[in-house]
mmCIF file of C-alpha atoms in Angstrom:
data_model
loop_
_atom_site.group_PDB
_atom_site.id
_atom_site.type_symbol
_atom_site.label_atom_id
_atom_site.label_comp_id
_atom_site.label_asym_id
_atom_site.label_seq_id
_atom_site.Cartn_x
_atom_site.Cartn_y
_atom_site.Cartn_z
ATOM 1 C CA MET Z 1 171.887 -29.370 -31.408
ATOM 2 C CA THR Z 2 172.392 -25.324 -31.820
ATOM 3 C CA VAL Z 3 170.835 -24.684 -35.089
ATOM 4 C CA PRO Z 4 173.022 -22.243 -37.002
ATOM 5 C CA PRO Z 5 171.680 -19.066 -38.405
ATOM 6 C CA PRO Z 6 170.215 -18.985 -42.078
ATOM 7 C CA ALA Z 7 172.380 -16.422 -42.804
ATOM 8 C CA GLU Z 8 175.371 -14.147 -42.117
ATOM 9 C CA ILE Z 9 175.830 -10.580 -40.897
ATOM 10 C CA GLY Z 10 176.252 -8.354 -44.234
ATOM 11 C CA ALA Z 11 174.607 -11.111 -46.427
ATOM 12 C CA PRO Z 12 172.231 -9.596 -48.796
ATOM 13 C CA LEU Z 13 168.690 -10.806 -48.826
ATOM 14 C CA HIS Z 14 168.883 -13.278 -51.819
ATOM 15 C CA GLU Z 15 171.590 -15.239 -49.735
ATOM 16 C CA VAL Z 16 169.336 -15.719 -46.790
ATOM 17 C CA ASP Z 17 168.254 -19.226 -46.744
ATOM 18 C CA THR Z 18 164.667 -20.527 -46.077
ATOM 19 C CA PRO Z 19 162.468 -20.637 -44.576
ATOM 20 C CA ALA Z 20 163.844 -17.757 -42.269
ATOM 21 C CA LEU Z 21 162.076 -15.290 -39.963
ATOM 22 C CA LEU Z 22 162.914 -11.554 -41.067
ATOM 23 C CA ILE Z 23 162.554 -8.551 -39.230
ATOM 24 C CA GLU Z 24 162.782 -5.380 -41.053
ATOM 25 C CA LEU Z 25 164.391 -3.171 -38.441
ATOM 26 C CA ASP Z 26 163.211 0.363 -39.526
ATOM 27 C CA ASP Z 27 159.620 -0.981 -39.402
ATOM 28 C CA PHE Z 28 160.364 -2.762 -35.977
ATOM 29 C CA GLU Z 29 161.749 0.454 -34.654
ATOM 30 C CA ARG Z 30 158.963 2.537 -36.104
ATOM 31 C CA ASN Z 31 156.660 0.125 -34.248
ATOM 32 C CA LEU Z 32 158.715 0.523 -31.074
ATOM 33 C CA ALA Z 33 158.513 3.891 -30.874
ATOM 34 C CA ALA Z 34 154.900 4.106 -32.069
ATOM 35 C CA MET Z 35 154.011 2.334 -29.057
ATOM 36 C CA ALA Z 36 155.996 4.373 -26.449
ATOM 37 C CA GLY Z 37 154.655 7.549 -27.519
ATOM 38 C CA ALA Z 38 150.754 5.959 -27.633
ATOM 39 C CA VAL Z 39 151.427 5.374 -23.983
ATOM 40 C CA GLU Z 40 153.134 8.276 -23.225
ATOM 41 C CA GLY Z 41 149.588 10.487 -23.079
ATOM 42 C CA PHE Z 42 148.021 7.980 -20.767
ATOM 43 C CA ALA Z 43 148.640 6.780 -17.215
ATOM 44 C CA PRO Z 44 148.977 3.157 -17.544
ATOM 45 C CA VAL Z 45 152.173 2.025 -18.249
ATOM 46 C CA LEU Z 46 153.304 -0.720 -20.674
ATOM 47 C CA ARG Z 47 154.512 -4.141 -19.487
ATOM 48 C CA PRO Z 48 154.591 -5.781 -23.137
ATOM 49 C CA HIS Z 49 154.137 -9.625 -23.629
ATOM 50 C CA SER Z 50 157.468 -11.248 -24.318
ATOM 51 C CA LYS Z 51 155.448 -14.564 -25.812
ATOM 52 C CA THR Z 52 155.445 -12.534 -28.901
ATOM 53 C CA HIS Z 53 158.895 -12.562 -29.222
ATOM 54 C CA LYS Z 54 160.887 -14.911 -26.864
ATOM 55 C CA CYS Z 55 163.809 -12.535 -27.182
ATOM 56 C CA PRO Z 56 165.440 -10.824 -24.527
ATOM 57 C CA GLU Z 57 167.411 -8.510 -26.717
ATOM 58 C CA ILE Z 58 163.699 -7.197 -27.886
ATOM 59 C CA ALA Z 59 162.427 -6.952 -24.217
ATOM 60 C CA LEU Z 60 165.394 -4.763 -23.430
ATOM 61 C CA ARG Z 61 164.934 -2.721 -26.518
ATOM 62 C CA GLN Z 62 161.277 -2.138 -25.101
ATOM 63 C CA ILE Z 63 162.372 -1.548 -21.948
ATOM 64 C CA ALA Z 64 164.588 1.217 -22.961
ATOM 65 C CA LEU Z 65 162.046 2.873 -24.534
ATOM 66 C CA GLY Z 66 159.999 2.964 -21.177
ATOM 67 C CA ALA Z 67 158.548 -0.470 -20.397
ATOM 68 C CA VAL Z 68 158.231 -1.376 -16.807
ATOM 69 C CA GLY Z 69 159.221 -4.782 -17.492
ATOM 70 C CA VAL Z 70 157.686 -7.820 -19.322
ATOM 71 C CA CYS Z 71 155.010 -10.510 -19.348
ATOM 72 C CA CYS Z 72 155.674 -14.043 -19.426
ATOM 73 C CA GLN Z 73 153.012 -16.912 -20.017
ATOM 74 C CA LYS Z 74 155.595 -19.748 -18.752
ATOM 75 C CA VAL Z 75 157.957 -20.077 -15.977
ATOM 76 C CA SER Z 76 161.043 -21.154 -18.643
ATOM 77 C CA GLU Z 77 160.239 -17.841 -20.548
ATOM 78 C CA ALA Z 78 160.454 -15.919 -17.277
ATOM 79 C CA GLU Z 79 163.705 -17.743 -16.944
ATOM 80 C CA ALA Z 80 164.970 -16.751 -20.225
ATOM 81 C CA MET Z 81 164.372 -13.142 -19.903
ATOM 82 C CA VAL Z 82 165.857 -12.820 -16.440
ATOM 83 C CA GLU Z 83 168.568 -15.033 -17.610
ATOM 84 C CA GLY Z 84 168.933 -12.303 -20.860
ATOM 85 C CA GLY Z 85 168.788 -9.126 -18.189
ATOM 86 C CA VAL Z 86 165.192 -8.481 -17.938
ATOM 87 C CA SER Z 87 164.714 -7.858 -13.942
ATOM 88 C CA ASP Z 88 161.183 -7.414 -13.817
ATOM 89 C CA VAL Z 89 158.767 -10.282 -14.894
ATOM 90 C CA LEU Z 90 155.119 -10.798 -14.832
ATOM 91 C CA VAL Z 91 153.966 -14.570 -15.332
ATOM 92 C CA SER Z 92 150.560 -13.312 -16.476
ATOM 93 C CA ASN Z 93 149.149 -16.953 -16.022
ATOM 94 C CA GLU Z 94 148.744 -19.584 -13.273
ATOM 95 C CA VAL Z 95 151.741 -21.776 -12.198
ATOM 96 C CA VAL Z 96 150.585 -25.107 -10.941
ATOM 97 C CA GLY Z 97 152.778 -28.168 -10.224
ATOM 98 C CA ALA Z 98 155.663 -28.165 -7.739
ATOM 99 C CA PRO Z 99 158.607 -28.183 -10.153
ATOM 100 C CA LYS Z 100 157.480 -25.081 -12.045
ATOM 101 C CA ILE Z 101 156.154 -23.667 -8.462
ATOM 102 C CA ALA Z 102 159.873 -24.012 -7.172
ATOM 103 C CA ARG Z 103 161.505 -22.669 -10.088
ATOM 104 C CA LEU Z 104 159.187 -19.743 -10.273
ATOM 105 C CA ALA Z 105 160.403 -19.051 -6.117
ATOM 106 C CA ALA Z 106 163.917 -19.247 -7.345
ATOM 107 C CA LEU Z 107 163.865 -16.821 -10.062
ATOM 108 C CA ALA Z 108 162.630 -14.082 -7.215
ATOM 109 C CA ARG Z 109 166.023 -14.135 -5.635
ATOM 110 C CA ARG Z 110 167.289 -12.801 -9.113
ATOM 111 C CA ALA Z 111 164.420 -10.396 -10.230
ATOM 112 C CA ARG Z 112 160.907 -8.972 -9.249
ATOM 113 C CA VAL Z 113 158.909 -11.830 -10.068
ATOM 114 C CA GLY Z 114 154.853 -11.814 -10.423
ATOM 115 C CA VAL Z 115 152.195 -14.438 -10.958
ATOM 116 C CA CYS Z 116 148.497 -14.636 -11.212
ATOM 117 C CA VAL Z 117 146.148 -16.946 -9.276
ATOM 118 C CA ASP Z 118 142.482 -17.832 -9.561
ATOM 119 C CA ASP Z 119 142.695 -21.003 -7.015
ATOM 120 C CA ALA Z 120 143.013 -20.885 -3.181
ATOM 121 C CA ASP Z 121 145.007 -24.109 -3.132
ATOM 122 C CA ASN Z 122 147.718 -22.778 -5.516
ATOM 123 C CA VAL Z 123 147.741 -19.997 -3.254
ATOM 124 C CA GLN Z 124 148.832 -21.780 -0.509
ATOM 125 C CA ALA Z 125 151.259 -23.812 -2.579
ATOM 126 C CA LEU Z 126 152.915 -20.636 -3.756
ATOM 127 C CA GLY Z 127 153.477 -19.364 -0.290
ATOM 128 C CA ARG Z 128 155.128 -22.308 0.779
ATOM 129 C CA ALA Z 129 157.679 -22.401 -2.077
ATOM 130 C CA ALA Z 130 157.991 -18.483 -1.544
ATOM 131 C CA ALA Z 131 158.914 -19.034 2.297
ATOM 132 C CA GLU Z 132 160.740 -22.029 1.834
ATOM 133 C CA ALA Z 133 163.125 -20.021 -1.177
ATOM 134 C CA GLY Z 134 163.081 -17.156 1.375
ATOM 135 C CA VAL Z 135 161.287 -14.322 -1.277
ATOM 136 C CA GLU Z 136 158.322 -12.421 -1.598
ATOM 137 C CA LEU Z 137 156.133 -13.294 -4.543
ATOM 138 C CA GLN Z 138 154.192 -10.580 -6.225
ATOM 139 C CA VAL Z 139 150.555 -12.106 -6.903
ATOM 140 C CA LEU Z 140 147.630 -10.795 -8.963
ATOM 141 C CA VAL Z 141 144.252 -12.293 -8.414
ATOM 142 C CA GLU Z 142 143.129 -13.144 -12.036
ATOM 143 C CA ILE Z 143 139.493 -12.251 -12.949
ATOM 144 C CA ASN Z 144 137.362 -13.560 -15.702
ATOM 145 C CA VAL Z 145 135.942 -10.289 -17.648
ATOM 146 C CA GLY Z 146 134.947 -11.877 -20.675
ATOM 147 C CA ALA Z 147 137.339 -14.217 -22.124
ATOM 148 C CA ASN Z 148 135.845 -17.122 -20.294
ATOM 149 C CA ARG Z 149 139.652 -18.607 -19.627
ATOM 150 C CA CYS Z 150 141.141 -18.542 -16.478
ATOM 151 C CA GLY Z 151 140.173 -16.195 -13.545
ATOM 152 C CA VAL Z 152 137.624 -15.980 -10.783
ATOM 153 C CA GLU Z 153 134.850 -14.165 -11.342
ATOM 154 C CA PRO Z 154 134.587 -10.256 -10.279
ATOM 155 C CA GLY Z 155 133.322 -9.280 -6.953
ATOM 156 C CA GLN Z 156 133.057 -11.370 -4.179
ATOM 157 C CA PRO Z 157 134.871 -14.422 -5.611
ATOM 158 C CA ALA Z 158 137.950 -12.365 -6.395
ATOM 159 C CA LEU Z 159 137.887 -10.513 -2.822
ATOM 160 C CA ALA Z 160 137.976 -13.865 -1.124
ATOM 161 C CA LEU Z 161 140.872 -14.840 -3.004
ATOM 162 C CA ALA Z 162 142.700 -11.615 -2.590
ATOM 163 C CA GLU Z 163 142.221 -11.876 1.234
ATOM 164 C CA LYS Z 164 143.841 -15.453 0.988
ATOM 165 C CA VAL Z 165 146.831 -13.937 -0.986
ATOM 166 C CA ALA Z 166 147.293 -11.030 1.655
ATOM 167 C CA ALA Z 167 147.088 -13.474 4.561
ATOM 168 C CA THR Z 168 149.733 -15.504 2.782
ATOM 169 C CA PRO Z 169 153.272 -15.320 4.526
ATOM 170 C CA GLY Z 170 155.601 -15.164 1.093
ATOM 171 C CA LEU Z 171 153.052 -13.435 -1.142
ATOM 172 C CA SER Z 172 152.163 -9.716 -1.520
ATOM 173 C CA PHE Z 173 148.679 -8.830 -3.112
ATOM 174 C CA SER Z 174 149.502 -6.761 -5.943
ATOM 175 C CA GLY Z 175 146.142 -6.275 -7.629
ATOM 176 C CA LEU Z 176 144.111 -7.792 -10.611
ATOM 177 C CA GLN Z 177 144.793 -9.480 -13.941
ATOM 178 C CA ALA Z 178 141.983 -8.631 -15.996
ATOM 179 C CA TYR Z 179 142.795 -9.748 -19.543
ATOM 180 C CA GLN Z 180 139.941 -9.852 -22.547
ATOM 181 C CA GLY Z 181 141.610 -11.658 -24.755
ATOM 182 C CA SER Z 182 138.573 -12.334 -27.222
ATOM 183 C CA ALA Z 183 137.708 -8.698 -27.419
ATOM 184 C CA GLN Z 184 141.471 -8.069 -29.160
ATOM 185 C CA HIS Z 185 140.204 -9.621 -32.385
ATOM 186 C CA ILE Z 186 136.383 -7.878 -32.511
ATOM 187 C CA ARG Z 187 136.932 -6.532 -36.051
ATOM 188 C CA GLU Z 188 134.561 -3.528 -35.637
ATOM 189 C CA ASP Z 189 135.678 -0.461 -33.158
ATOM 190 C CA ALA Z 190 132.742 -0.084 -31.368
ATOM 191 C CA ALA Z 191 132.105 -3.760 -30.694
ATOM 192 C CA ARG Z 192 135.755 -3.614 -29.399
ATOM 193 C CA GLN Z 193 135.185 -0.939 -27.310
ATOM 194 C CA ALA Z 194 131.969 -1.835 -25.770
ATOM 195 C CA ALA Z 195 133.801 -5.226 -24.635
ATOM 196 C CA ILE Z 196 136.439 -3.154 -22.892
ATOM 197 C CA ALA Z 197 133.737 -1.020 -21.347
ATOM 198 C CA THR Z 198 131.913 -4.197 -19.843
ATOM 199 C CA ALA Z 199 135.299 -5.457 -18.824
ATOM 200 C CA ALA Z 200 136.431 -2.232 -17.137
ATOM 201 C CA GLY Z 201 133.149 -1.663 -15.272
ATOM 202 C CA ALA Z 202 133.636 -5.459 -13.692
ATOM 203 C CA VAL Z 203 137.488 -4.253 -12.824
ATOM 204 C CA ALA Z 204 136.340 -1.155 -11.364
ATOM 205 C CA GLU Z 205 133.630 -2.854 -9.120
ATOM 206 C CA THR Z 206 135.941 -5.189 -7.989
ATOM 207 C CA VAL Z 207 138.888 -2.664 -7.138
ATOM 208 C CA GLU Z 208 135.905 -0.596 -5.004
ATOM 209 C CA LEU Z 209 134.930 -3.784 -3.123
ATOM 210 C CA LEU Z 210 138.834 -4.675 -2.244
ATOM 211 C CA GLY Z 211 139.166 -1.175 -1.273
ATOM 212 C CA GLY Z 212 136.387 -1.266 1.047
ATOM 213 C CA ARG Z 213 138.105 -4.264 2.750
ATOM 214 C CA GLY Z 214 141.267 -2.355 3.149
ATOM 215 C CA LEU Z 215 143.045 -4.238 0.188
ATOM 216 C CA THR Z 216 144.614 -1.715 -2.541
ATOM 217 C CA CYS Z 217 145.297 -2.392 -6.447
ATOM 218 C CA PRO Z 218 148.228 -0.988 -6.939
ATOM 219 C CA VAL Z 219 148.284 -3.157 -10.533
ATOM 220 C CA VAL Z 220 145.372 -3.786 -12.627
ATOM 221 C CA ALA Z 221 146.866 -5.525 -15.599
ATOM 222 C CA GLY Z 222 145.540 -6.472 -19.029
ATOM 223 C CA ALA Z 223 145.153 -5.257 -22.639
ATOM 224 C CA GLY Z 224 146.643 -6.029 -25.770
ATOM 225 C CA THR Z 225 147.491 -5.007 -29.278
ATOM 226 C CA GLY Z 226 144.023 -4.864 -30.436
ATOM 227 C CA SER Z 227 142.510 -2.616 -27.462
ATOM 228 C CA TYR Z 228 144.864 -1.375 -25.501
ATOM 229 C CA ARG Z 229 143.851 2.257 -25.980
ATOM 230 C CA CYS Z 230 140.434 1.333 -24.729
ATOM 231 C CA GLU Z 231 142.064 -0.291 -21.512
ATOM 232 C CA ALA Z 232 144.424 2.800 -21.367
ATOM 233 C CA ALA Z 233 141.347 5.412 -21.559
ATOM 234 C CA SER Z 234 139.223 3.803 -19.267
ATOM 235 C CA GLY Z 235 140.817 5.061 -15.881
ATOM 236 C CA VAL Z 236 141.275 1.631 -14.545
ATOM 237 C CA TYR Z 237 143.756 -0.392 -15.769
ATOM 238 C CA THR Z 238 147.533 0.357 -14.460
ATOM 239 C CA GLU Z 239 149.821 -1.748 -16.720
ATOM 240 C CA LEU Z 240 148.722 -2.561 -20.522
ATOM 241 C CA GLN Z 241 150.025 -6.080 -21.660
ATOM 242 C CA ALA Z 242 150.494 -5.787 -25.633
ATOM 243 C CA GLY Z 243 152.948 -7.666 -27.351
ATOM 244 C CA SER Z 244 152.045 -7.989 -30.889
ATOM 245 C CA TYR Z 245 152.216 -4.432 -32.044
ATOM 246 C CA ILE Z 246 156.004 -5.001 -32.879
ATOM 247 C CA PHE Z 247 155.386 -7.405 -35.500
ATOM 248 C CA MET Z 248 151.701 -6.927 -36.449
ATOM 249 C CA ASP Z 249 150.468 -10.276 -38.019
ATOM 250 C CA ALA Z 250 147.609 -10.441 -40.936
ATOM 251 C CA ASP Z 251 145.279 -11.170 -37.957
ATOM 252 C CA TYR Z 252 145.334 -7.866 -36.337
ATOM 253 C CA ALA Z 253 145.494 -5.996 -39.675
ATOM 254 C CA ARG Z 254 141.662 -7.389 -39.914
ATOM 255 C CA ASN Z 255 141.057 -5.073 -37.225
ATOM 256 C CA LEU Z 256 139.273 -1.660 -37.904
ATOM 257 C CA GLY Z 257 139.145 1.900 -36.800
ATOM 258 C CA GLU Z 258 136.294 4.241 -35.992
ATOM 259 C CA ASP Z 259 136.055 5.150 -39.720
ATOM 260 C CA GLY Z 260 135.382 1.699 -40.795
ATOM 261 C CA GLN Z 261 138.851 1.026 -42.249
ATOM 262 C CA PRO Z 262 141.746 -1.172 -41.491
ATOM 263 C CA LEU Z 263 143.783 0.251 -38.110
ATOM 264 C CA GLN Z 264 147.180 1.267 -39.547
ATOM 265 C CA GLU Z 265 148.806 2.373 -36.277
ATOM 266 C CA PHE Z 266 151.743 -0.199 -36.510
ATOM 267 C CA GLU Z 267 153.608 -1.744 -39.326
ATOM 268 C CA HIS Z 268 154.182 -5.136 -40.438
ATOM 269 C CA SER Z 269 157.701 -5.817 -39.707
ATOM 270 C CA LEU Z 270 157.907 -9.794 -39.414
ATOM 271 C CA PHE Z 271 157.973 -12.057 -42.323
ATOM 272 C CA ILE Z 272 158.690 -15.541 -43.503
ATOM 273 C CA HIS Z 273 161.435 -15.333 -46.280
ATOM 274 C CA THR Z 274 160.583 -18.359 -48.549
ATOM 275 C CA THR Z 275 161.630 -20.001 -51.658
ATOM 276 C CA VAL Z 276 159.499 -21.264 -54.650
ATOM 277 C CA MET Z 277 160.643 -24.917 -54.670
ATOM 278 C CA SER Z 278 158.021 -25.956 -57.901
ATOM 279 C CA GLN Z 279 155.803 -24.491 -60.230
ATOM 280 C CA THR Z 280 154.332 -27.309 -62.357
ATOM 281 C CA ALA Z 281 150.755 -26.003 -63.641
ATOM 282 C CA PRO Z 282 149.570 -22.773 -64.575
ATOM 283 C CA GLY Z 283 148.201 -20.703 -61.371
ATOM 284 C CA ARG Z 284 150.067 -22.955 -58.974
ATOM 285 C CA ALA Z 285 153.541 -22.442 -57.281
ATOM 286 C CA VAL Z 286 154.868 -24.202 -54.125
ATOM 287 C CA VAL Z 287 156.801 -22.537 -51.769
ATOM 288 C CA ASP Z 288 159.119 -24.159 -48.826
ATOM 289 C CA ALA Z 289 156.969 -22.784 -46.084
ATOM 290 C CA GLY Z 290 154.373 -25.034 -44.671
ATOM 291 C CA LEU Z 291 152.990 -25.625 -41.555
ATOM 292 C CA LYS Z 292 156.390 -26.268 -39.703
ATOM 293 C CA ALA Z 293 157.071 -22.755 -40.986
ATOM 294 C CA HIS Z 294 154.111 -20.817 -39.550
ATOM 295 C CA SER Z 295 150.923 -21.228 -37.463
ATOM 296 C CA VAL Z 296 147.554 -21.125 -39.440
ATOM 297 C CA ASP Z 297 145.324 -20.932 -36.558
ATOM 298 C CA SER Z 298 144.446 -17.238 -37.347
ATOM 299 C CA GLY Z 299 144.112 -18.534 -41.308
ATOM 300 C CA MET Z 300 146.792 -18.309 -44.276
ATOM 301 C CA PRO Z 301 149.719 -15.829 -44.378
ATOM 302 C CA TRP Z 302 149.632 -13.020 -46.689
ATOM 303 C CA VAL Z 303 151.903 -13.096 -49.674
ATOM 304 C CA HIS Z 304 153.298 -9.687 -49.234
ATOM 305 C CA GLY Z 305 154.119 -7.398 -52.419
ATOM 306 C CA LEU Z 306 152.505 -9.657 -55.158
ATOM 307 C CA ALA Z 307 149.471 -8.877 -56.619
ATOM 308 C CA GLY Z 308 147.527 -11.421 -57.479
ATOM 309 C CA VAL Z 309 149.191 -14.298 -55.637
ATOM 310 C CA SER Z 310 147.867 -15.677 -52.722
ATOM 311 C CA TYR Z 311 148.752 -18.110 -50.097
ATOM 312 C CA VAL Z 312 145.678 -21.096 -50.377
ATOM 313 C CA GLY Z 313 147.098 -24.200 -48.452
ATOM 314 C CA ALA Z 314 149.748 -25.583 -46.108
ATOM 315 C CA SER Z 315 151.052 -29.099 -45.585
ATOM 316 C CA ASP Z 316 153.814 -30.091 -43.411
ATOM 317 C CA GLU Z 317 156.801 -28.798 -45.589
ATOM 318 C CA HIS Z 318 154.797 -27.100 -48.364
ATOM 319 C CA GLY Z 319 152.884 -24.093 -48.955
ATOM 320 C CA LYS Z 320 150.336 -23.787 -52.088
ATOM 321 C CA LEU Z 321 149.991 -20.677 -54.005
ATOM 322 C CA ALA Z 322 147.461 -19.444 -55.898
ATOM 323 C CA VAL Z 323 148.539 -17.343 -59.033
ATOM 324 C CA ALA Z 324 145.599 -15.085 -60.273
ATOM 325 C CA GLN Z 325 145.753 -15.185 -64.517
ATOM 326 C CA ALA Z 326 146.877 -11.893 -64.849
ATOM 327 C CA ALA Z 327 149.532 -11.942 -62.295
ATOM 328 C CA ALA Z 328 153.184 -12.693 -62.919
ATOM 329 C CA MET Z 329 153.795 -16.329 -61.937
ATOM 330 C CA PRO Z 330 156.574 -17.001 -59.734
ATOM 331 C CA ARG Z 331 159.667 -18.770 -60.963
ATOM 332 C CA VAL Z 332 161.414 -21.842 -59.320
ATOM 333 C CA ALA Z 333 164.008 -20.378 -56.840
ATOM 334 C CA ASP Z 334 162.244 -17.069 -56.751
ATOM 335 C CA LYS Z 335 162.136 -15.756 -53.065
ATOM 336 C CA ILE Z 336 159.047 -14.101 -51.534
ATOM 337 C CA ARG Z 337 158.009 -13.011 -48.285
ATOM 338 C CA LEU Z 338 154.471 -13.924 -46.347
ATOM 339 C CA ILE Z 339 152.886 -11.904 -43.342
ATOM 340 C CA PRO Z 340 152.036 -14.728 -40.781
ATOM 341 C CA GLY Z 341 148.652 -14.953 -39.684
ATOM 342 C CA HIS Z 342 149.516 -15.282 -35.904
ATOM 343 C CA CYS Z 343 153.176 -13.828 -35.096
ATOM 344 C CA ASP Z 344 153.248 -15.580 -31.667
ATOM 345 C CA PRO Z 345 153.162 -19.461 -32.473
ATOM 346 C CA THR Z 346 155.073 -18.335 -35.915
ATOM 347 C CA VAL Z 347 157.871 -17.095 -33.789
ATOM 348 C CA ASN Z 348 158.218 -20.184 -31.601
ATOM 349 C CA LEU Z 349 159.091 -22.394 -34.792
ATOM 350 C CA TYR Z 350 162.110 -20.337 -35.227
ATOM 351 C CA ASP Z 351 165.726 -20.360 -33.482
ATOM 352 C CA TRP Z 352 166.719 -17.114 -35.105
ATOM 353 C CA TYR Z 353 165.604 -13.430 -36.234
ATOM 354 C CA VAL Z 354 167.335 -12.368 -39.196
ATOM 355 C CA GLY Z 355 167.271 -8.359 -38.959
ATOM 356 C CA MET Z 356 167.475 -6.691 -42.055
ATOM 357 C CA ARG Z 357 168.009 -3.322 -43.092
ATOM 358 C CA ASN Z 358 168.566 -1.630 -46.685
ATOM 359 C CA GLY Z 359 168.481 -5.219 -48.059
ATOM 360 C CA LYS Z 360 171.329 -6.497 -46.145
ATOM 361 C CA VAL Z 361 171.221 -8.763 -42.882
ATOM 362 C CA GLU Z 362 172.313 -6.216 -39.889
ATOM 363 C CA SER Z 363 171.687 -8.162 -37.128
ATOM 364 C CA LEU Z 364 171.181 -12.069 -35.903
ATOM 365 C CA TRP Z 365 169.229 -12.662 -32.485
ATOM 366 C CA PRO Z 366 168.419 -15.812 -31.123
ATOM 367 C CA ILE Z 367 164.868 -16.674 -30.007
ATOM 368 C CA THR Z 368 166.245 -17.749 -26.560
ATOM 369 C CA ALA Z 369 162.853 -18.996 -25.160
ATOM 370 C CA ARG Z 370 161.846 -20.614 -28.133
ATOM 371 C CA GLY Z 371 160.357 -23.979 -27.405
ATOM 372 C CA MET Z 372 159.747 -23.176 -23.486
ATOM 373 C CA LEU Z 373 156.455 -24.428 -22.918
ATOM 374 C CA TYR Z 374 156.938 -25.422 -19.045
#
């Protein structure tokens, strides 16, 4: 069943049904331009993460401003991006299992496709599928630079796997994937920079080791919204994989700059539009955006534009607001905005973006890769 959008083009904000995922287009476009301008002074290029938005319309806008392509985390996301007109995708993740690998190889007939590896048997499986499909897959060896998730260790383990990739027909060794995900959410600037410096040092040593064995690394990929300037300035990374900068969730807004104040490089442009459905007790109101409307893995959403009102609890279909004594109590049928705690999994709960400008619906973009987990 295709879910209809919660509004029509031209409708005023109060007519948008809830819960709905709003993009304030002016803020969103400033974020796009800000990142394009920020990376212009550095050697690395931008390959933003489409897992943030899952929308080819947004990917094409990023590419129009200079991005070389996009990252994906799942083969199905990559398929959605290519179907939507994106010609260069990197699955910045391991792809394991015959059905997924066959789909990845088939996709390489339609676009430039890259993938990450950290296992020798997986390299063999990718090579067989690529040879059968008559394609060449671009392969990055993923190294563990501190996230302790996927990736072989830097140095000799990375060299051994890279040599296997380079020797496998159907595969092209393209470089290293070195994403330090946990560093994205280190609040203090100095500690965040130190984490990336450690990662960059491990990458540099590995690149030198590979070069000594005749293996060049045209791509060294990683970085995110929380630390991309650190990777860009390292002199090691060639592609930056920031994604959340387009929306800016509450979690990233907690990161601090050199002055100890919250970073304000990008603006909040993504909001959950929700309706007050109940107000039966002093200091408490309930909205229709609960756990099925936003992710709380990075904390509760922030209430936007209402001083003294906070979102304090969520169940499946309900969100509880606490209202300070001096604050204005929201009334039943009032519509308010929430800033999601974590934008990526929140986006995955919706079928449509409602693009707003000057208080009216300007665009409706399908979230094409919503729910594509395989």
